[in-house]
Amino acid sequence: MCRSIKTLRPPALPEEATPEDIRAAALQYVRKVSGFRAPAAHNQEVFERAVEAVAQATAELLDGLEVRGAAARQAS
């Protein structure tokens, strides 16, 4: 669906995803789902709430993921 959203978990990124990375992915997702690149003024608030909700869910997901073998790859 959103091919321009990059993978944010290790080992795809050499470092941890930043809040900016997470928000950019959330924005791309909300744009794709809503069909709006930039929402009209009357939709701006709900659009921003959706971006924040998706960003929060993404951060929680990344914080909770256990990537097996990641420590071994980082040590080498």
Coordinates of C-alpha atoms in Angstrom, one line a residue:
M1 CA 0.0 0.0 0.0
C2 CA 2.4 2.7 1.2
R3 CA 5.6 1.8 -0.7
S4 CA 7.3 5.0 0.2
I5 CA 7.2 4.3 4.0
K6 CA 10.5 2.9 5.0
T7 CA 11.0 0.1 7.6
L8 CA 11.8 1.7 10.9
R9 CA 13.0 -1.2 12.9
P10 CA 16.5 -2.5 13.2
P11 CA 18.3 -3.9 11.2
A12 CA 16.7 -1.9 8.4
L13 CA 17.9 1.3 10.1
P14 CA 21.5 1.3 11.5
E15 CA 20.2 3.5 14.4
E16 CA 16.9 3.8 16.3
A17 CA 14.1 5.5 14.5
T18 CA 13.8 9.1 15.5
P19 CA 10.5 10.8 16.4
E20 CA 10.8 12.6 13.0
D21 CA 11.1 9.3 11.2
I22 CA 8.0 8.0 13.0
R23 CA 5.9 11.1 12.4
A24 CA 6.9 11.1 8.7
A25 CA 5.8 7.5 8.3
A26 CA 2.5 8.3 10.2
L27 CA 1.9 11.3 7.9
Q28 CA 2.4 9.2 4.8
Y29 CA 0.0 6.5 6.1
V30 CA -2.7 9.1 6.9
R31 CA -2.3 10.8 3.6
K32 CA -2.6 7.4 1.8
V33 CA -5.7 6.3 3.8
S34 CA -7.5 9.6 3.6
G35 CA -6.6 10.3 0.0
F36 CA -5.6 13.9 0.9
R37 CA -2.0 15.2 0.6
A38 CA -3.1 18.3 2.5
P39 CA -6.5 18.3 4.1
A40 CA -9.0 21.2 3.8
A41 CA -9.2 23.5 6.8
H42 CA -12.4 21.8 8.0
N43 CA -10.5 18.4 8.1
Q44 CA -7.2 19.7 9.5
E45 CA -7.9 18.8 13.1
V46 CA -9.0 15.3 12.5
F47 CA -6.1 14.7 10.1
E48 CA -3.6 15.9 12.7
R49 CA -5.2 13.8 15.4
A50 CA -4.9 10.7 13.1
V51 CA -1.2 11.5 12.4
E52 CA -0.5 11.7 16.1
A53 CA -2.4 8.5 16.9
V54 CA -0.6 6.6 14.2
A55 CA 2.7 8.0 15.3
Q56 CA 2.0 7.0 19.0
A57 CA 1.0 3.5 17.9
T58 CA 4.1 3.2 15.8
A59 CA 6.4 4.3 18.6
E60 CA 4.7 1.8 20.9
L61 CA 5.1 -1.0 18.4
L62 CA 8.8 -0.2 17.8
D63 CA 9.4 -0.1 21.5
G64 CA 7.8 -3.4 22.1
L65 CA 9.3 -5.4 19.2
E66 CA 11.9 -8.0 19.9
V67 CA 14.2 -8.4 16.9
R68 CA 15.9 -11.7 17.3
G69 CA 19.5 -11.8 16.4
A70 CA 19.8 -8.0 16.3
A71 CA 22.3 -8.0 19.1
A72 CA 24.5 -10.5 17.3
R73 CA 24.4 -8.5 14.1
Q74 CA 25.2 -5.3 15.9
A75 CA 28.2 -6.9 17.7
S76 CA 29.8 -8.0 14.5

